[in-house]
Short mmCIF file of C-alpha atoms in Angstrom, two decimals:
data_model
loop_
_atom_site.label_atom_id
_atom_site.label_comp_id
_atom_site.label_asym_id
_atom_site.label_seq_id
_atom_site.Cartn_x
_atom_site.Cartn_y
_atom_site.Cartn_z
CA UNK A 1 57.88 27.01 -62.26
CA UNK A 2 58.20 30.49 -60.33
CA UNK A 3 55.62 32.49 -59.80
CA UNK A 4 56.08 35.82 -61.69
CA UNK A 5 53.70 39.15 -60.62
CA UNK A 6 53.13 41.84 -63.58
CA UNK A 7 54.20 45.37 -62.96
CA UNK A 8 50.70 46.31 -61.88
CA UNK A 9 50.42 43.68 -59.56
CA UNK A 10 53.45 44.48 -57.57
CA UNK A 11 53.21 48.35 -57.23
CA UNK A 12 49.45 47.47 -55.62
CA UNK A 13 51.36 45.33 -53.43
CA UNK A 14 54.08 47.86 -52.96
CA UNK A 15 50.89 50.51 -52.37
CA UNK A 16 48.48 48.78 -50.35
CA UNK A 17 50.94 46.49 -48.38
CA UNK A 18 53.90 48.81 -46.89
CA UNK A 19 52.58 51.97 -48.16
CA UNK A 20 49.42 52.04 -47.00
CA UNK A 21 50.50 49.95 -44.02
CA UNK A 22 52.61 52.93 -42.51
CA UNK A 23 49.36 55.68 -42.95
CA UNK A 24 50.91 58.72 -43.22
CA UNK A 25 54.75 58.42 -42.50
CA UNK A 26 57.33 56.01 -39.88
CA UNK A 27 59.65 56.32 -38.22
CA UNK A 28 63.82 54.80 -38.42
CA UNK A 29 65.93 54.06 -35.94
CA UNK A 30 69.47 53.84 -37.16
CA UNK A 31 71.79 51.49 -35.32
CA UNK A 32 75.03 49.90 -34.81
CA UNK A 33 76.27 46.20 -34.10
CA UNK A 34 74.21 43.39 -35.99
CA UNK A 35 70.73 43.37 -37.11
CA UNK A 36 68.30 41.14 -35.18
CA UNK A 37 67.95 37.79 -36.42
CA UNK A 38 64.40 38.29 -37.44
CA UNK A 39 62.78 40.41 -38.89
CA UNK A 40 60.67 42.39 -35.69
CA UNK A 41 63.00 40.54 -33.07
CA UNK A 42 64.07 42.58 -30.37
CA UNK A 43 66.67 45.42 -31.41
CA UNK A 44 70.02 44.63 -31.03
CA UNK A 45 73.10 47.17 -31.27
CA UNK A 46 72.48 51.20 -29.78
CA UNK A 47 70.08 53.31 -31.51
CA UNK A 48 72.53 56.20 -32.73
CA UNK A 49 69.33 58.01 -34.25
CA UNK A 50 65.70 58.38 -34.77
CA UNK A 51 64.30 59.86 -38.02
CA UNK A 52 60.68 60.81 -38.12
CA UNK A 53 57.86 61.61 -40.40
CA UNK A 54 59.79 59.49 -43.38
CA UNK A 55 57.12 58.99 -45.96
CA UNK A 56 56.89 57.30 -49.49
CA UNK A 57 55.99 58.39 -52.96
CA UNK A 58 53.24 55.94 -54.61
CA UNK A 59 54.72 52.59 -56.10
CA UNK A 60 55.92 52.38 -59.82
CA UNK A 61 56.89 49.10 -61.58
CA UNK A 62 56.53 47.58 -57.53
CA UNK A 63 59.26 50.24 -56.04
CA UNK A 64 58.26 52.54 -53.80
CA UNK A 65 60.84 55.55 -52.62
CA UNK A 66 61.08 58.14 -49.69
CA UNK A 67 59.76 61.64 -50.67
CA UNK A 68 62.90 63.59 -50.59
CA UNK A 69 65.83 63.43 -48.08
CA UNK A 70 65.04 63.07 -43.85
CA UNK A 71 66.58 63.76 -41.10
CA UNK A 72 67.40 63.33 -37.08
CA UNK A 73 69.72 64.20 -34.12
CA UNK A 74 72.17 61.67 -32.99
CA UNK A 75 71.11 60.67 -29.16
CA UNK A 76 74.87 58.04 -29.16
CA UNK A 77 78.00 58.17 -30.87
CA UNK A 78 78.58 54.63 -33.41
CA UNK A 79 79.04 53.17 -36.66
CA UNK A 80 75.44 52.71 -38.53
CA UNK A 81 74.80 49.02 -39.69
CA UNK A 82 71.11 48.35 -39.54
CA UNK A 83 68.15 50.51 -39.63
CA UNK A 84 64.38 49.35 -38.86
CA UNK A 85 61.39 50.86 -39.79
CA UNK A 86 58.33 51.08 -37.66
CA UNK A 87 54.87 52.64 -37.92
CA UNK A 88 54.46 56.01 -36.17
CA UNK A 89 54.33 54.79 -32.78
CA UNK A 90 58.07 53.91 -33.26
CA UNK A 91 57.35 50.17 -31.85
CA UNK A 92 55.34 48.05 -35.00
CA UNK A 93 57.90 46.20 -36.70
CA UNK A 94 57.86 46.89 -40.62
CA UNK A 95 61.07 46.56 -42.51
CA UNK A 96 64.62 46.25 -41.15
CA UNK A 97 67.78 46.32 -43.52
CA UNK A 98 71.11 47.14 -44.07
CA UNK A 99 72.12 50.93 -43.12
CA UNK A 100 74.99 52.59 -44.08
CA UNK A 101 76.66 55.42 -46.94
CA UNK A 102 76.60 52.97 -50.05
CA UNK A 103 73.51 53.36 -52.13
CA UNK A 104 73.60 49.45 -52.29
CA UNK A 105 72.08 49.89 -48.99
CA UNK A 106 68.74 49.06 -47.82
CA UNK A 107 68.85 52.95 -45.73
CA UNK A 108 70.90 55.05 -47.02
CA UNK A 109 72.46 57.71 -44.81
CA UNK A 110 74.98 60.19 -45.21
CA UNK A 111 77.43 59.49 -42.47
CA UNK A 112 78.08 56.22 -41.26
CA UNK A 113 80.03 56.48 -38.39
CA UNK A 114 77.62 58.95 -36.25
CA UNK A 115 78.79 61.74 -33.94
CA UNK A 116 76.75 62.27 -30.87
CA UNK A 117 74.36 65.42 -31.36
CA UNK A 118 75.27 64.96 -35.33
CA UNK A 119 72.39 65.75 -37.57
CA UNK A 120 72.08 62.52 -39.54
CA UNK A 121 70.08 62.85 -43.06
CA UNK A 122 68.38 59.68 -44.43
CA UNK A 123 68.59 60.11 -48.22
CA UNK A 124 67.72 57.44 -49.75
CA UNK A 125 65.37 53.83 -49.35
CA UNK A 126 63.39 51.99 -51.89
CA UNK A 127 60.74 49.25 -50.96
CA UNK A 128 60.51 46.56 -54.19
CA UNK A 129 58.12 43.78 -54.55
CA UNK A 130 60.06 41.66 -56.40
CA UNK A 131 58.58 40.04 -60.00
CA UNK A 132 59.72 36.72 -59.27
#
């Protein structure tokens, strides 16, 4: 049998867990090559760009989203692949996922090849505790 969480459940996980985890806001780092093995292993690829102050609306149904559409400077030139989000002192490991233009995408950007000193814009990423 699988273990199945009601809606309540997983939007206080959602709230309490990543939510309130991050305080305030994070920070993503958007970069290219292929994501780390594990989850909080050592970056791999270049970090094209560094978003700040990206903060989440309260959980509904166990999804949390972004409040509204972020955005950074491009320090390198690359193709976006993987993103990572950290707490505010841009090193504790939280989430790292897929990056790219598709809204299938864990990080959702709207350029994913990156020009250097491009202004990126993060507009979309949804944390879900799944039900099952």
């Amino acid at each position: 049998m699988a273990i199945r969480l009601n809606n309540a459940m997983r939007s206080a996980i959602v709230n309490s867990g990543i939510v309130g985890f991050l305080g305030t806001a994070g920070i993503v780092k958007v970069y290219d090559g292929v994501q780390a093995a594990n989850g909080g292993d050592a970056a791999t690829g270049n970090c094209l760009v560094q978003i700040n102050a990206v903060d989440w609306n309260t959980g509904t149904n166990g999804t949390a989203l972004i409040t509204g559409t972020k955005t950074g400077t491009a320090g390198t030139a690359g193709t976006a692949t993987w993103a990572r989000l950290s707490g505010t002192d841009g090193t504790t490991y939280i989430i790292d996922g897929n990056c790219g233009t598709a809204a299938t995408c864990d990080f959702v950007i709207d350029a994913a090849p990156i020009a250097l000193s491009s202004v990126v814009s993060l507009t979309a990423a949804t944390i879900v505790q799944p039900a099952a």
